[in-house]
mmCIF file of C-alpha atoms in Angstrom:
data_model
loop_
_atom_site.group_PDB
_atom_site.id
_atom_site.type_symbol
_atom_site.label_atom_id
_atom_site.label_comp_id
_atom_site.label_asym_id
_atom_site.label_seq_id
_atom_site.Cartn_x
_atom_site.Cartn_y
_atom_site.Cartn_z
ATOM 1 C CA UNK A 177 -19.711 -19.851 31.498
ATOM 2 C CA UNK A 178 -18.879 -18.697 27.970
ATOM 3 C CA UNK A 179 -16.503 -20.779 25.903
ATOM 4 C CA UNK A 180 -12.856 -19.974 26.633
ATOM 5 C CA UNK A 181 -10.556 -18.872 23.817
ATOM 6 C CA UNK A 182 -7.444 -20.081 25.713
ATOM 7 C CA UNK A 183 -6.121 -23.445 26.899
ATOM 8 C CA UNK A 184 -5.896 -24.290 30.601
ATOM 9 C CA UNK A 185 -2.120 -23.794 30.470
ATOM 10 C CA UNK A 186 -2.477 -20.351 28.887
ATOM 11 C CA UNK A 187 -5.087 -19.380 31.493
ATOM 12 C CA UNK A 188 -2.698 -20.373 34.315
ATOM 13 C CA UNK A 189 0.141 -18.348 32.736
ATOM 14 C CA UNK A 190 -2.045 -15.269 32.361
ATOM 15 C CA UNK A 191 -3.256 -15.580 35.960
ATOM 16 C CA UNK A 192 0.353 -15.787 37.141
ATOM 17 C CA UNK A 193 1.319 -12.753 35.002
ATOM 18 C CA UNK A 194 -1.557 -10.745 36.433
ATOM 19 C CA UNK A 195 -0.458 -11.559 39.959
ATOM 20 C CA UNK A 196 3.145 -10.551 39.278
ATOM 21 C CA UNK A 197 2.150 -7.239 37.708
ATOM 22 C CA UNK A 198 -0.132 -6.416 40.630
ATOM 23 C CA UNK A 199 2.467 -7.112 43.376
ATOM 24 C CA UNK A 200 5.171 -4.724 42.192
ATOM 25 C CA UNK A 201 8.931 -5.324 42.716
ATOM 26 C CA UNK A 202 10.298 -7.615 45.376
ATOM 27 C CA UNK A 203 12.523 -5.341 47.494
ATOM 28 C CA UNK A 204 14.377 -8.355 48.926
ATOM 29 C CA UNK A 205 15.642 -9.517 45.546
ATOM 30 C CA UNK A 206 19.347 -8.895 44.776
ATOM 31 C CA UNK A 207 20.181 -5.771 42.762
ATOM 32 C CA UNK A 208 19.715 -6.318 39.011
ATOM 33 C CA UNK A 209 18.055 -9.735 39.489
ATOM 34 C CA UNK A 210 14.379 -10.200 38.499
ATOM 35 C CA UNK A 211 13.700 -6.503 39.083
ATOM 36 C CA UNK A 212 10.127 -5.357 38.651
ATOM 37 C CA UNK A 213 8.609 -1.865 38.892
ATOM 38 C CA UNK A 214 8.562 -0.402 42.415
ATOM 39 C CA UNK A 215 5.052 0.883 41.815
ATOM 40 C CA UNK A 216 2.110 -1.384 41.017
ATOM 41 C CA UNK A 217 1.320 -1.455 37.303
ATOM 42 C CA UNK A 218 -1.877 0.395 36.519
ATOM 43 C CA UNK A 219 -4.225 -1.955 34.697
ATOM 44 C CA UNK A 220 -7.657 -1.187 33.287
ATOM 45 C CA UNK A 221 -10.514 -2.469 35.392
ATOM 46 C CA UNK A 222 -12.848 -5.238 34.264
ATOM 47 C CA UNK A 223 -15.549 -2.625 33.772
ATOM 48 C CA UNK A 224 -13.313 -0.550 31.501
ATOM 49 C CA UNK A 225 -12.288 -3.585 29.470
ATOM 50 C CA UNK A 226 -15.878 -4.773 29.112
ATOM 51 C CA UNK A 227 -16.869 -1.319 27.926
ATOM 52 C CA UNK A 228 -14.089 -1.390 25.302
ATOM 53 C CA UNK A 229 -15.059 -4.839 24.073
ATOM 54 C CA UNK A 230 -18.697 -3.780 23.904
ATOM 55 C CA UNK A 231 -17.736 -0.822 21.708
ATOM 56 C CA UNK A 232 -16.034 -3.290 19.384
ATOM 57 C CA UNK A 233 -19.302 -5.216 19.037
ATOM 58 C CA UNK A 234 -17.909 -8.363 20.629
ATOM 59 C CA UNK A 235 -20.441 -11.163 20.918
ATOM 60 C CA UNK A 236 -19.511 -11.959 24.513
ATOM 61 C CA UNK A 237 -17.017 -11.054 27.209
ATOM 62 C CA UNK A 238 -15.643 -13.772 29.431
ATOM 63 C CA UNK A 239 -13.005 -13.744 32.176
ATOM 64 C CA UNK A 240 -10.264 -14.961 29.850
ATOM 65 C CA UNK A 241 -10.749 -12.104 27.419
ATOM 66 C CA UNK A 242 -10.769 -9.555 30.226
ATOM 67 C CA UNK A 243 -7.611 -11.053 31.711
ATOM 68 C CA UNK A 244 -5.853 -11.056 28.353
ATOM 69 C CA UNK A 245 -6.759 -7.424 27.631
ATOM 70 C CA UNK A 246 -5.533 -6.396 31.074
ATOM 71 C CA UNK A 247 -2.221 -8.198 30.522
ATOM 72 C CA UNK A 248 -1.777 -6.614 27.107
ATOM 73 C CA UNK A 249 -2.550 -3.097 28.350
ATOM 74 C CA UNK A 250 -0.006 -0.596 26.996
ATOM 75 C CA UNK A 251 1.211 -2.858 24.174
ATOM 76 C CA UNK A 252 1.067 -1.037 20.835
ATOM 77 C CA UNK A 253 0.768 -2.684 17.443
ATOM 78 C CA UNK A 254 3.759 -2.075 15.174
ATOM 79 C CA UNK A 255 2.992 -0.108 12.036
ATOM 80 C CA UNK A 256 3.342 -2.081 8.827
ATOM 81 C CA UNK A 257 5.124 0.337 6.532
ATOM 82 C CA UNK A 258 4.683 -2.028 3.570
ATOM 83 C CA UNK A 259 0.963 -1.255 3.472
ATOM 84 C CA UNK A 260 -0.076 1.949 1.769
ATOM 85 C CA UNK A 261 -3.017 3.695 3.353
ATOM 86 C CA UNK A 262 -5.752 4.732 0.882
ATOM 87 C CA UNK A 263 -6.084 8.010 2.801
ATOM 88 C CA UNK A 264 -2.499 8.892 1.896
ATOM 89 C CA UNK A 265 -2.787 7.905 -1.744
ATOM 90 C CA UNK A 266 -1.835 10.666 -4.126
ATOM 91 C CA UNK A 267 -4.737 11.922 -6.173
ATOM 92 C CA UNK A 268 -4.400 11.604 -9.911
ATOM 93 C CA UNK A 269 -3.506 14.926 -11.503
ATOM 94 C CA UNK A 270 -3.024 16.223 -14.990
ATOM 95 C CA UNK A 271 0.514 15.626 -16.294
ATOM 96 C CA UNK A 272 2.954 18.453 -15.636
ATOM 97 C CA UNK A 273 5.579 19.755 -18.017
ATOM 98 C CA UNK A 274 8.252 17.295 -16.889
ATOM 99 C CA UNK A 275 5.923 14.329 -17.376
ATOM 100 C CA UNK A 276 4.876 15.508 -20.802
ATOM 101 C CA UNK A 277 8.483 16.167 -21.769
ATOM 102 C CA UNK A 278 9.590 12.658 -20.744
ATOM 103 C CA UNK A 279 6.597 11.136 -22.503
ATOM 104 C CA UNK A 280 7.413 13.004 -25.698
ATOM 105 C CA UNK A 281 11.064 11.929 -25.517
ATOM 106 C CA UNK A 282 10.027 8.295 -25.034
ATOM 107 C CA UNK A 283 7.710 8.407 -28.032
ATOM 108 C CA UNK A 284 10.358 9.927 -30.287
ATOM 109 C CA UNK A 285 9.696 11.517 -33.645
ATOM 110 C CA UNK A 286 6.484 9.724 -34.448
ATOM 111 C CA UNK A 287 3.879 11.046 -36.847
ATOM 112 C CA UNK A 288 2.157 12.993 -34.066
ATOM 113 C CA UNK A 289 5.330 14.683 -32.770
ATOM 114 C CA UNK A 290 4.876 18.349 -33.685
ATOM 115 C CA UNK A 291 8.319 19.301 -32.378
ATOM 116 C CA UNK A 292 9.943 17.896 -35.514
ATOM 117 C CA UNK A 293 11.171 20.834 -37.577
ATOM 118 C CA UNK A 294 10.546 23.509 -34.931
ATOM 119 C CA UNK A 295 13.340 26.097 -34.900
ATOM 120 C CA UNK A 296 14.477 27.379 -31.519
ATOM 121 C CA UNK A 297 16.739 29.905 -33.232
ATOM 122 C CA UNK A 298 13.874 31.374 -35.226
ATOM 123 C CA UNK A 299 11.935 31.824 -32.013
ATOM 124 C CA UNK A 300 14.837 33.363 -30.061
ATOM 125 C CA UNK A 301 15.640 35.839 -32.846
ATOM 126 C CA UNK A 302 12.334 37.563 -32.097
ATOM 127 C CA UNK A 303 12.444 38.210 -28.318
ATOM 128 C CA UNK A 304 9.410 39.553 -26.464
ATOM 129 C CA UNK A 305 9.289 41.485 -23.221
ATOM 130 C CA UNK A 306 8.102 39.837 -20.019
ATOM 131 C CA UNK A 307 4.994 42.046 -19.874
ATOM 132 C CA UNK A 308 4.298 41.996 -23.620
ATOM 133 C CA UNK A 309 0.842 40.988 -24.833
ATOM 134 C CA UNK A 310 1.100 38.137 -27.354
ATOM 135 C CA UNK A 311 -1.296 38.017 -30.282
ATOM 136 C CA UNK A 312 -1.364 35.951 -33.486
ATOM 137 C CA UNK A 313 -3.972 34.610 -35.900
ATOM 138 C CA UNK A 314 -4.046 33.060 -39.326
ATOM 139 C CA UNK A 315 -5.722 35.205 -42.002
ATOM 140 C CA UNK A 316 -8.435 32.609 -42.571
ATOM 141 C CA UNK A 317 -9.697 32.804 -38.984
ATOM 142 C CA UNK A 318 -12.780 34.961 -38.438
ATOM 143 C CA UNK A 319 -12.188 38.080 -36.358
ATOM 144 C CA UNK A 320 -15.237 37.244 -34.263
ATOM 145 C CA UNK A 321 -13.718 33.946 -33.170
ATOM 146 C CA UNK A 322 -10.373 35.597 -32.432
ATOM 147 C CA UNK A 323 -12.101 38.209 -30.278
ATOM 148 C CA UNK A 324 -13.811 35.454 -28.317
ATOM 149 C CA UNK A 325 -10.431 33.820 -27.744
ATOM 150 C CA UNK A 326 -8.898 37.087 -26.502
ATOM 151 C CA UNK A 327 -11.766 37.660 -24.082
ATOM 152 C CA UNK A 328 -11.492 34.145 -22.693
ATOM 153 C CA UNK A 329 -14.913 33.112 -23.980
ATOM 154 C CA UNK A 330 -13.651 29.978 -25.707
ATOM 155 C CA UNK A 331 -13.326 27.078 -23.284
ATOM 156 C CA UNK A 332 -9.842 25.626 -23.017
ATOM 157 C CA UNK A 333 -9.734 21.901 -22.292
ATOM 158 C CA UNK A 334 -6.237 21.227 -20.989
ATOM 159 C CA UNK A 335 -3.147 23.134 -19.879
ATOM 160 C CA UNK A 336 0.528 22.743 -19.104
ATOM 161 C CA UNK A 337 2.810 24.828 -16.872
ATOM 162 C CA UNK A 338 6.386 24.988 -18.177
ATOM 163 C CA UNK A 339 7.822 27.085 -15.333
ATOM 164 C CA UNK A 340 11.377 26.043 -14.514
ATOM 165 C CA UNK A 341 11.794 23.926 -17.647
ATOM 166 C CA UNK A 342 14.747 24.007 -19.980
ATOM 167 C CA UNK A 343 14.013 25.078 -23.558
ATOM 168 C CA UNK A 344 14.122 21.442 -24.676
ATOM 169 C CA UNK A 345 11.761 20.302 -21.914
ATOM 170 C CA UNK A 346 9.385 23.193 -22.586
ATOM 171 C CA UNK A 347 9.268 22.477 -26.334
ATOM 172 C CA UNK A 348 8.583 18.777 -25.780
ATOM 173 C CA UNK A 349 5.894 19.488 -23.163
ATOM 174 C CA UNK A 350 4.154 22.087 -25.317
ATOM 175 C CA UNK A 351 4.080 19.968 -28.460
ATOM 176 C CA UNK A 352 2.954 16.889 -26.532
ATOM 177 C CA UNK A 353 0.070 18.907 -25.105
ATOM 178 C CA UNK A 354 -0.952 19.929 -28.620
ATOM 179 C CA UNK A 355 -0.735 16.325 -29.823
ATOM 180 C CA UNK A 356 -2.970 15.206 -26.974
ATOM 181 C CA UNK A 357 -5.448 17.949 -27.773
ATOM 182 C CA UNK A 358 -5.557 16.899 -31.414
ATOM 183 C CA UNK A 359 -5.991 13.253 -30.438
ATOM 184 C CA UNK A 360 -8.876 14.153 -28.128
ATOM 185 C CA UNK A 361 -10.375 16.499 -30.730
ATOM 186 C CA UNK A 362 -9.905 19.505 -28.433
ATOM 187 C CA UNK A 363 -9.582 22.901 -30.085
ATOM 188 C CA UNK A 364 -8.346 25.128 -27.263
ATOM 189 C CA UNK A 365 -5.582 24.739 -24.671
ATOM 190 C CA UNK A 366 -3.591 26.924 -22.293
ATOM 191 C CA UNK A 367 0.182 27.154 -21.939
ATOM 192 C CA UNK A 368 1.548 28.812 -18.799
ATOM 193 C CA UNK A 369 5.026 30.069 -19.720
ATOM 194 C CA UNK A 370 5.513 32.662 -16.986
ATOM 195 C CA UNK A 371 7.312 35.950 -17.503
ATOM 196 C CA UNK A 372 10.774 36.016 -15.988
ATOM 197 C CA UNK A 373 13.307 38.787 -16.297
ATOM 198 C CA UNK A 374 14.408 37.764 -19.787
ATOM 199 C CA UNK A 375 11.159 35.993 -20.758
ATOM 200 C CA UNK A 376 13.067 33.216 -22.552
ATOM 201 C CA UNK A 377 10.269 30.639 -22.399
ATOM 202 C CA UNK A 378 7.669 33.244 -23.319
ATOM 203 C CA UNK A 379 9.766 34.172 -26.355
ATOM 204 C CA UNK A 380 10.119 30.512 -27.332
ATOM 205 C CA UNK A 381 6.410 29.749 -27.008
ATOM 206 C CA UNK A 382 5.593 32.807 -29.107
ATOM 207 C CA UNK A 383 8.008 31.670 -31.843
ATOM 208 C CA UNK A 384 7.142 27.969 -31.749
ATOM 209 C CA UNK A 385 3.387 28.434 -32.027
ATOM 210 C CA UNK A 386 3.811 30.659 -35.111
ATOM 211 C CA UNK A 387 5.649 27.801 -36.859
ATOM 212 C CA UNK A 388 2.863 25.258 -36.402
ATOM 213 C CA UNK A 389 0.184 25.086 -39.131
ATOM 214 C CA UNK A 390 -2.152 23.382 -36.626
ATOM 215 C CA UNK A 391 -2.321 26.642 -34.651
ATOM 216 C CA UNK A 392 -5.081 28.947 -35.895
ATOM 217 C CA UNK A 393 -4.448 31.650 -33.301
ATOM 218 C CA UNK A 394 -3.084 32.391 -29.848
ATOM 219 C CA UNK A 395 -3.044 35.354 -27.487
ATOM 220 C CA UNK A 396 -2.100 36.246 -23.942
ATOM 221 C CA UNK A 397 -4.699 35.008 -21.490
ATOM 222 C CA UNK A 398 -7.178 37.191 -19.573
ATOM 223 C CA UNK A 399 -6.140 38.012 -15.970
ATOM 224 C CA UNK A 400 -8.279 35.183 -14.552
ATOM 225 C CA UNK A 401 -6.355 32.640 -16.667
ATOM 226 C CA UNK A 402 -2.841 33.907 -15.991
ATOM 227 C CA UNK A 403 -2.650 37.202 -17.866
ATOM 228 C CA UNK A 404 0.567 37.867 -19.765
ATOM 229 C CA UNK A 405 2.172 34.846 -18.127
ATOM 230 C CA UNK A 406 0.102 32.436 -20.227
ATOM 231 C CA UNK A 407 -1.351 32.032 -23.711
ATOM 232 C CA UNK A 408 -4.623 30.605 -24.946
ATOM 233 C CA UNK A 409 -4.150 28.580 -28.132
ATOM 234 C CA UNK A 410 -6.824 27.845 -30.745
ATOM 235 C CA UNK A 411 -6.210 24.735 -32.845
ATOM 236 C CA UNK A 412 -7.645 23.429 -36.068
ATOM 237 C CA UNK A 413 -10.326 20.791 -35.662
ATOM 238 C CA UNK A 414 -9.160 17.239 -36.161
ATOM 239 C CA UNK A 415 -10.345 15.665 -39.386
ATOM 240 C CA UNK A 416 -12.754 12.798 -38.891
ATOM 241 C CA UNK A 417 -12.770 9.647 -40.972
ATOM 242 C CA UNK A 418 -15.792 10.924 -42.905
ATOM 243 C CA UNK A 419 -14.086 14.115 -43.981
#
């Protein structure tokens, strides 16, 4: 016989439990005392248990294991909510406007903070319509390059969506995106400002970008990239140590 996993005392207790579950309730017992189910408890057969253990690649099946599995039939393991399942883990995503805004606020007015000196009033004094096409370029930029930007032929590397942001949050998120692009030596990004009835954020983005010397050009995106609800921004190349 295969080696038993249980002591003699445990085997006797399991045998007794099996017998009690199989007999059903004693109808002669007083009401409320030692009551058991009126119907015999349905237990899996030895064949069913052996099949289950075989599926689990058990090395051997002995009588004790079968008896234990029969006695434990219907018992469910409690879920440990302190363990996080890898299947439910949130996939890493690009930072949204709120994240960028908080990150910019935490960093403060460091050397790379482009928001320093930006005028909200200057931007708001030149409102644009929700469906307006935005277009701007510095005189030194070649027309050929600007045309490529307008047609969406220049690859943009990163983007931020400032829908639902306050003006302060939107400004911080936009400038932080530009700082990241400059740090990563990226020359083109996308800002999704939306339209809205009053186009406040669109107006602000249009005014802010015109105040930044790092911005060579920007224009409303092609339909596939958001149309008039977004802008593609072309930035100056970062200077390398050898320049």
